[in-house]
PDB file of C-alpha atoms in Angstrom:
ATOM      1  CA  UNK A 290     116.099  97.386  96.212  1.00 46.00           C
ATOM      2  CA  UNK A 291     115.314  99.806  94.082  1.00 45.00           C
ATOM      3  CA  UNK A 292     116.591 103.716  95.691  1.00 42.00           C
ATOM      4  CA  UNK A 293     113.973 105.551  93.171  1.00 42.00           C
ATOM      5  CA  UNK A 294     111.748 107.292  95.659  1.00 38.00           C
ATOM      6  CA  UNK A 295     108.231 106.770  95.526  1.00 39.00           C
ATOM      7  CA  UNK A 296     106.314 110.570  95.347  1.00 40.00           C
ATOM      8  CA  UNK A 297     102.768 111.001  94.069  1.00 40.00           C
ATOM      9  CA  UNK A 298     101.226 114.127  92.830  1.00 42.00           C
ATOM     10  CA  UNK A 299      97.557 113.870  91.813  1.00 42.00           C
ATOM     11  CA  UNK A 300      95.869 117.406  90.036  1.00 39.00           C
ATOM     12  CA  UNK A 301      92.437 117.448  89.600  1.00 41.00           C
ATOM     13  CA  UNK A 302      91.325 120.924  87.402  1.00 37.00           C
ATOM     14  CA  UNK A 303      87.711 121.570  85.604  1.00 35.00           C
ATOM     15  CA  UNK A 304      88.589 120.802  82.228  1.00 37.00           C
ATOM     16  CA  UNK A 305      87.725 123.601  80.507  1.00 35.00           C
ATOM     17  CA  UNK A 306      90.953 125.870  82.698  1.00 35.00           C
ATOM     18  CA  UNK A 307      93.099 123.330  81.956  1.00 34.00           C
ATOM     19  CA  UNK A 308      95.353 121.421  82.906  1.00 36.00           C
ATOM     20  CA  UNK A 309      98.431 121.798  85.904  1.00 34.00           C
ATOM     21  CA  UNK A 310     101.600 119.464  86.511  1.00 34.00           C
ATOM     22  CA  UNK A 311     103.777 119.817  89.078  1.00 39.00           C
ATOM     23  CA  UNK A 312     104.460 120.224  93.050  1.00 44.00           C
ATOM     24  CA  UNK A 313     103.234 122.276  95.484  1.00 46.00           C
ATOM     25  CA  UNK A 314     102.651 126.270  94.216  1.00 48.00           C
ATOM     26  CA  UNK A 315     105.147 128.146  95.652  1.00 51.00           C
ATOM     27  CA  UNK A 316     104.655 129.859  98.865  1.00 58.00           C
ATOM     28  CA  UNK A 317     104.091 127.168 101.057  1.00 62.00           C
ATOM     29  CA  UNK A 318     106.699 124.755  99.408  1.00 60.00           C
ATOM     30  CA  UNK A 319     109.591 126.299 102.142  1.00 63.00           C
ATOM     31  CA  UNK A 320     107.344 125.331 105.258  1.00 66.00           C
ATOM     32  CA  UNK A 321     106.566 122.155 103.617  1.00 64.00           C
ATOM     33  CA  UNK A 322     110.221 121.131 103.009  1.00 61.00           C
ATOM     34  CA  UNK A 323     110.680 121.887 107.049  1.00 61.00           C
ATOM     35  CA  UNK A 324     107.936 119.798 108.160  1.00 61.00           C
ATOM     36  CA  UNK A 325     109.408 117.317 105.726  1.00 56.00           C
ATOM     37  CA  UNK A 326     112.923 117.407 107.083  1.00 57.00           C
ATOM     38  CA  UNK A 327     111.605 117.217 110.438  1.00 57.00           C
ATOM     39  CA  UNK A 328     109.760 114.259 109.809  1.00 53.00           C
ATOM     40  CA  UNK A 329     112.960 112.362 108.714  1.00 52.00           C
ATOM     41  CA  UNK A 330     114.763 113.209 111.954  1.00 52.00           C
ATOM     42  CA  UNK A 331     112.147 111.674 113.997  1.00 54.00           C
ATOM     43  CA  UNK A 332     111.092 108.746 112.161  1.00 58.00           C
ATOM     44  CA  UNK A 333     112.148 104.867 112.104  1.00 64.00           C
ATOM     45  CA  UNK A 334     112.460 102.738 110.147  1.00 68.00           C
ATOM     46  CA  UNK A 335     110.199  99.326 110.931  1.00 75.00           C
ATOM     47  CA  UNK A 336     112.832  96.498 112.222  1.00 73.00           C
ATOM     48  CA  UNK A 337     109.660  94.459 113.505  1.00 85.00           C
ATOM     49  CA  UNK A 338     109.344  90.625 111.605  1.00 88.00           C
ATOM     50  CA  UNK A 339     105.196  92.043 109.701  1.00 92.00           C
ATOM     51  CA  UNK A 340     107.911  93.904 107.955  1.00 93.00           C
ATOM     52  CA  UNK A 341     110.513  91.232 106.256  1.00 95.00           C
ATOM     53  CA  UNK A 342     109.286  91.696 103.042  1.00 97.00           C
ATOM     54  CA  UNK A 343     110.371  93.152  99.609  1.00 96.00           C
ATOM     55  CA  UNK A 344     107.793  95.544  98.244  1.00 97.00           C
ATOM     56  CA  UNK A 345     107.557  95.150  94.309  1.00 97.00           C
ATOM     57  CA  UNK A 346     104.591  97.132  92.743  1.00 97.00           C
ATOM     58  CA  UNK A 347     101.781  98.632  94.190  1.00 97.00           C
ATOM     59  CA  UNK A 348      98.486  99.114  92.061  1.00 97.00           C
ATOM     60  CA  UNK A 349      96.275 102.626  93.587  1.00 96.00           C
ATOM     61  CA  UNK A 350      92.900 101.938  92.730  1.00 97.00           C
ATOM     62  CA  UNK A 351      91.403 105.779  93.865  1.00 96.00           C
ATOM     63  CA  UNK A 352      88.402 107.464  93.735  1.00 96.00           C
ATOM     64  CA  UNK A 353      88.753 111.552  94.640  1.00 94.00           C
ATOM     65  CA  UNK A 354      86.150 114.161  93.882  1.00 93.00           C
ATOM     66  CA  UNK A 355      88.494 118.103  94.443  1.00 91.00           C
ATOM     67  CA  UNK A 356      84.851 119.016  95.693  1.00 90.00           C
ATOM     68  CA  UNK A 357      85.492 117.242  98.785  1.00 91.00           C
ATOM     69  CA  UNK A 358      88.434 116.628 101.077  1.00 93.00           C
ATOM     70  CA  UNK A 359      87.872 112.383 100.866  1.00 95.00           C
ATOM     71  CA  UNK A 360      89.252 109.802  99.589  1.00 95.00           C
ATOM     72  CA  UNK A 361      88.108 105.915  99.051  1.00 97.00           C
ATOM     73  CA  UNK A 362      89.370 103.094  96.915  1.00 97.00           C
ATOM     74  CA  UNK A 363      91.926 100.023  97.162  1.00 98.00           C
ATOM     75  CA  UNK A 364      95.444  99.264  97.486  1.00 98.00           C
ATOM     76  CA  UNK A 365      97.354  95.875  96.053  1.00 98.00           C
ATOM     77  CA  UNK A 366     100.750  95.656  96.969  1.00 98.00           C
ATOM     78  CA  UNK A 367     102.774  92.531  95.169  1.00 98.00           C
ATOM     79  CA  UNK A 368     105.354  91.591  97.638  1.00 98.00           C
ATOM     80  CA  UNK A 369     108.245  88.980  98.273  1.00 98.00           C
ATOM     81  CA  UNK A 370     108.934  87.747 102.130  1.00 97.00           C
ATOM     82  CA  UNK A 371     112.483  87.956 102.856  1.00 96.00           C
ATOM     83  CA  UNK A 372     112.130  85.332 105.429  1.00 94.00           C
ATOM     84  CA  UNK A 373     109.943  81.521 105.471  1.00 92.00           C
ATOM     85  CA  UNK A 374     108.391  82.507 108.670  1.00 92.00           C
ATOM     86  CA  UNK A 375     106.183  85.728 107.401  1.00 95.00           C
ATOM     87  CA  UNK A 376     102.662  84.651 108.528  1.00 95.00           C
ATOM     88  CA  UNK A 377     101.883  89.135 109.179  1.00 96.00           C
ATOM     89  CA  UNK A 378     102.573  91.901 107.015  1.00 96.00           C
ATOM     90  CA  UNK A 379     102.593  95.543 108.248  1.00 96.00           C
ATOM     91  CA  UNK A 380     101.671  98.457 106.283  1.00 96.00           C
ATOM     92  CA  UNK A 381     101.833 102.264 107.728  1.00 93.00           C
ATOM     93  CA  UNK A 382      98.372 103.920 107.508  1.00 93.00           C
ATOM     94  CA  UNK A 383      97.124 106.479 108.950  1.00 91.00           C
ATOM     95  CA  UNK A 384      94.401 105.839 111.666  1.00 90.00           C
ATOM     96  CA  UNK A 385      92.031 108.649 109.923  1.00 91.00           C
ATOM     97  CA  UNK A 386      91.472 106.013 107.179  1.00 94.00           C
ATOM     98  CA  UNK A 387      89.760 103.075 107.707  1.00 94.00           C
ATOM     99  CA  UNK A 388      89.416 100.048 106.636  1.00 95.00           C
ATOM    100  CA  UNK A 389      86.644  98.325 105.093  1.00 96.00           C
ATOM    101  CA  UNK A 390      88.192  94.959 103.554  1.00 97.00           C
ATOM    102  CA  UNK A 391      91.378  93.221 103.344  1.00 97.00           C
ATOM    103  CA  UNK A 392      91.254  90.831 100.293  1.00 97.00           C
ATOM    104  CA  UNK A 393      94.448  87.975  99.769  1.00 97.00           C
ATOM    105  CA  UNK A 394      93.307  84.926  97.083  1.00 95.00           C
ATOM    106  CA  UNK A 395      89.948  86.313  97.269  1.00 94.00           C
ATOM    107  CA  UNK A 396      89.585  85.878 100.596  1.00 96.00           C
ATOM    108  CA  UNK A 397      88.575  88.421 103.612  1.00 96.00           C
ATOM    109  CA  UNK A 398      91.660  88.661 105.634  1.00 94.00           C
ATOM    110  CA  UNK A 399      92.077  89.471 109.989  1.00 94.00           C
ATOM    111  CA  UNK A 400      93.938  92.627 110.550  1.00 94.00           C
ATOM    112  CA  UNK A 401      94.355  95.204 113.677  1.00 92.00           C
ATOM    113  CA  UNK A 402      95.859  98.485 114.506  1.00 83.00           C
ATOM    114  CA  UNK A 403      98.261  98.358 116.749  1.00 76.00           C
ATOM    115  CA  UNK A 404      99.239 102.379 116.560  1.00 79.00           C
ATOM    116  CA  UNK A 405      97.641 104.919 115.164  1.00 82.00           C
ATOM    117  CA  UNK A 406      99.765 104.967 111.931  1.00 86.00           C
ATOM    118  CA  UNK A 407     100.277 100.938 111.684  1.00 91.00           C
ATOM    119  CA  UNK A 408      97.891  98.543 109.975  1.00 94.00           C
ATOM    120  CA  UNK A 409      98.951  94.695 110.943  1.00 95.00           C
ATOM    121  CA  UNK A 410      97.205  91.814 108.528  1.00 96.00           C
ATOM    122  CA  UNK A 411      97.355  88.064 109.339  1.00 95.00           C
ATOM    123  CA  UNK A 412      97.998  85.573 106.695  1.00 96.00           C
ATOM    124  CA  UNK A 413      96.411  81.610 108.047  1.00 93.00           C
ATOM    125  CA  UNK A 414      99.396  80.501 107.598  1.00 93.00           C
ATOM    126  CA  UNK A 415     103.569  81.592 106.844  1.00 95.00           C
ATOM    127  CA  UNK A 416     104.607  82.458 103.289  1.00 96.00           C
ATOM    128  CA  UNK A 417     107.118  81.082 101.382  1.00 96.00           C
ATOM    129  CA  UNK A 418     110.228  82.877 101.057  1.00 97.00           C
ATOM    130  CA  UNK A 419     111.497  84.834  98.219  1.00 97.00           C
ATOM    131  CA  UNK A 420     107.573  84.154  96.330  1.00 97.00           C
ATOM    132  CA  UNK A 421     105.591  86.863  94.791  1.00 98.00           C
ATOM    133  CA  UNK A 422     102.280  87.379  96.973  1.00 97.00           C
ATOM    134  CA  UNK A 423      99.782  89.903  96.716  1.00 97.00           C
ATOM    135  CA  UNK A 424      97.215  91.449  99.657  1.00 98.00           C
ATOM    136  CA  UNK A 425      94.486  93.977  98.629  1.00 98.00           C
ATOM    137  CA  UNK A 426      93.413  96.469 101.219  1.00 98.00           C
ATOM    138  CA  UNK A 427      90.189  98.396 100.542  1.00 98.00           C
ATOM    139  CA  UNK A 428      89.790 101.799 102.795  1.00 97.00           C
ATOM    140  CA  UNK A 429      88.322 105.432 102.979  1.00 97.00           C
ATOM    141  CA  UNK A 430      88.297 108.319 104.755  1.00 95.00           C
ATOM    142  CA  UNK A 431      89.548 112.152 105.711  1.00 94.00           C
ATOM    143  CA  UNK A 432      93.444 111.954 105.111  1.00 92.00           C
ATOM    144  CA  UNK A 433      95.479 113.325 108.112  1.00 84.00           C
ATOM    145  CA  UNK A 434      97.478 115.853 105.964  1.00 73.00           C
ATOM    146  CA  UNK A 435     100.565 116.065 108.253  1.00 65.00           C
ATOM    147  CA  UNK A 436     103.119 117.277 106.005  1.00 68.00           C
ATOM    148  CA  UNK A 437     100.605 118.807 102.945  1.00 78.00           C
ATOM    149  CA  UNK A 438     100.937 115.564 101.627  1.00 87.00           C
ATOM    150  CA  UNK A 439      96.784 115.652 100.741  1.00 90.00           C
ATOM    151  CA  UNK A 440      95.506 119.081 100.400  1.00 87.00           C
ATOM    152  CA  UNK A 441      92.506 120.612  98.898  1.00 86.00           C
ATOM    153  CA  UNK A 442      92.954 124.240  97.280  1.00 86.00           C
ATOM    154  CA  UNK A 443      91.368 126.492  94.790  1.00 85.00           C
ATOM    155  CA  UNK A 444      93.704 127.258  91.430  1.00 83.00           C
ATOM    156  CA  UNK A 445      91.596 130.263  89.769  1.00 84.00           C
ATOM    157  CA  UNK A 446      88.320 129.733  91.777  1.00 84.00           C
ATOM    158  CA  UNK A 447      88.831 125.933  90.627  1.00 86.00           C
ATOM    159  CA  UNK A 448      89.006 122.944  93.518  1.00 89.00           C
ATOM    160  CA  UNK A 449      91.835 121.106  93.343  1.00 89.00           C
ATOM    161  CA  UNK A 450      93.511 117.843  95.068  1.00 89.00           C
ATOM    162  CA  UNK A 451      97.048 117.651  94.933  1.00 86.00           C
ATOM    163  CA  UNK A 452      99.387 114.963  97.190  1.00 88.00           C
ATOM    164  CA  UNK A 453     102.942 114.687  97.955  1.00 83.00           C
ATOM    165  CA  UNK A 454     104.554 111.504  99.336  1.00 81.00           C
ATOM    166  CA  UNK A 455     108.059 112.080 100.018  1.00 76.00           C
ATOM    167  CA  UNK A 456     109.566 111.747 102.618  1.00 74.00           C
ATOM    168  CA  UNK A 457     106.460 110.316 104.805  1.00 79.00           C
ATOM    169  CA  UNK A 458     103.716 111.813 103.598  1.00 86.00           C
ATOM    170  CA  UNK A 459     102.313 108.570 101.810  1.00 89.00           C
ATOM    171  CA  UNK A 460     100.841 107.066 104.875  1.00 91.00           C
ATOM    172  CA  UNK A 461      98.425 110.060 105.195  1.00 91.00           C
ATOM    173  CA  UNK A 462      96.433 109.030 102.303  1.00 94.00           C
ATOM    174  CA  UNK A 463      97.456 105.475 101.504  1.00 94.00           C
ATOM    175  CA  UNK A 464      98.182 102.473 102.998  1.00 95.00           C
ATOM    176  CA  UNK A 465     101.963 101.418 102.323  1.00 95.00           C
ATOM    177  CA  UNK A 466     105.343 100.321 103.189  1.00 94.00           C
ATOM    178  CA  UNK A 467     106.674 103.807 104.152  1.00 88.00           C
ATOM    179  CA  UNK A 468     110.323 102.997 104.113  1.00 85.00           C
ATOM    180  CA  UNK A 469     113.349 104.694 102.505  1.00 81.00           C
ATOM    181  CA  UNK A 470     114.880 101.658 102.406  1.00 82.00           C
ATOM    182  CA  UNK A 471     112.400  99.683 100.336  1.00 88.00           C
ATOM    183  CA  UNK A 472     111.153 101.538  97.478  1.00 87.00           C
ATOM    184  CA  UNK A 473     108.778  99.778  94.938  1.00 91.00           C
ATOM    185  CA  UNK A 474     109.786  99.129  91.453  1.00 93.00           C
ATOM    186  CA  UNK A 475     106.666 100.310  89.854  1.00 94.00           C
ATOM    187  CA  UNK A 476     103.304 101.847  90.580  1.00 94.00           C
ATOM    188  CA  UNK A 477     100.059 102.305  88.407  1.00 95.00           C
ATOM    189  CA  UNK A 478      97.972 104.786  89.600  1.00 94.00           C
ATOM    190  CA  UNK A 479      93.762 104.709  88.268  1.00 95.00           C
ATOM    191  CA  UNK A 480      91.745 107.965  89.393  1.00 94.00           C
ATOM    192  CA  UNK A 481      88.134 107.743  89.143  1.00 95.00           C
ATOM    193  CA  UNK A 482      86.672 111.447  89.698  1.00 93.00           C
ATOM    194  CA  UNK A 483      83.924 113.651  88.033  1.00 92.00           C
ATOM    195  CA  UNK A 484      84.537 113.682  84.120  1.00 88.00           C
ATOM    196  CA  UNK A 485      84.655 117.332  84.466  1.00 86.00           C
ATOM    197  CA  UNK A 486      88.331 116.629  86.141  1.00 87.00           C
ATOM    198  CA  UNK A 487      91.494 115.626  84.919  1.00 88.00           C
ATOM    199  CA  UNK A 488      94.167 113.579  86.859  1.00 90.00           C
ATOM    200  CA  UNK A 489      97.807 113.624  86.335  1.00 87.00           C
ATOM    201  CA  UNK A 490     100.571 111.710  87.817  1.00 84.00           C
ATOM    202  CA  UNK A 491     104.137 110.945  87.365  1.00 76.00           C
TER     203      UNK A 491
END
C-alpha cells in the first residue's frame, strides 16, 4: 500500500478577501496536535473480515455552505478484496452523519451501524478477490469535530470551513477506511458551495 497519508483541508473565503491555503491558524494548532497524538494511542486498527480490502481511490462528492456548520454529499470508494469471501465492507463514520443511500451497480444496498463510529454494508453475494469494485455511500449531517478535524471560524469577519484528517479526524466528516495502514492512492475532491466561496484542497 501506498504510506502517503491521506489529510484534507477544505477553505471556503468570500471571494472578494481572497483566498487562504493551509492548516489550522496558529494558536490552536498545539492543542490540536495533543488531541491528535492522543487519538493514536487509543485507537485500533480494524482486524475484523468487512475490512479485507485494499482501498484504491476515493471520489468526495461535497456540498458545504461556511454559513452553516453541515455537510451533505456522496462518497465512492474503488476497492480490491484481499480475500474471495468479502460479502461486507466496513467503513468508519461517525454516527452524527447519516445515511441516506448506499448505491453498488446502481443498486440500493443493506447496511447497519454496529458502533457509533462504524458503518457495515452488505454485498448479495462475496466478491471476487483481488477485483476492482466500487460502493457509493450518500450521507449528511452535523460532523462530530473531535479532533478540529471540521470547524467553522471567521477569518476577517468572513465564515470559513476548514478540515483536517490526519491522524483520525476523517471519520468525523466522511465516511472512510480510517487506517494508517491502508492509505488510498488517489482522491478527487468536488465542492459545491455558494459562488461567492472558493474551495481549495491539496
Amino acid at each position: 500500500m501506498k504510506s502517503r497519508i491521506l489529510s484534507i483541508f477544505i477553505i471556503l473565503l468570500i471571494a472578494g478577501r481572497g483566498m487562504v491555503f493551509g492548516q489550522v491558524a496558529n494558536q490552536r494548532l498545539p492543542q490540536l496536535e495533543a488531541k491528535a497524538s492522543a487519538a493514536l494511542q487509543t485507537f485500533a486498527e480494524h482486524t475484523t473480515p468487512e475490512y479485507d480490502y485494499d482501498v484504491s481511490y476515493y471520489r468526495l462528492n461535497l456540498e458545504i455552505d461556511p454559513d452553516k456548520f453541515y455537510i451533505k454529499g456522496s462518497i465512492t470508494t474503488w476497492f480490491k478484496p484481499t480475500t474471495s469471501s468479502l460479502n461486507e465492507i466496513g467503513f468508519d463514520m461517525d454516527s452524527d452523519l447519516s445515511i441516506d443511500s448506499i448505491m453498488y451497480h446502481q443498486s440500493k444496498m443493506a447496511y447497519s451501524k454496529v458502533s457509533s463510529v462504524e458503518l457495515i454494508v452488505t454485498f448479495p453475494k462475496s466478491l471476487a478477490n483481488g477485483k476492482m469494485d466500487s460502493v457509493t455511500v450518500f450521507y449528511e449531517g452535523k460532523p462530530y469535530n473531535s479532533q478540529g478535524s471540521f470547524s467553522l471560524t471567521n477569518h476577517a469577519d468572513t465564515p470559513e470551513i476548514w478540515t483536517l484528517s490526519e491522524p483520525y479526524g476523517a471519520r468525523d466528516w466522511w465516511p472512510c477506511k480510517q487506517s494508517l495502514d491502508d492509505k488510498a492512492d488517489s482522491v478527487d475532491i468536488l465542492v459545491t458551495t455558494p459562488n461567492w466561496n472558493r474551495v481549495a484542497a491539496n
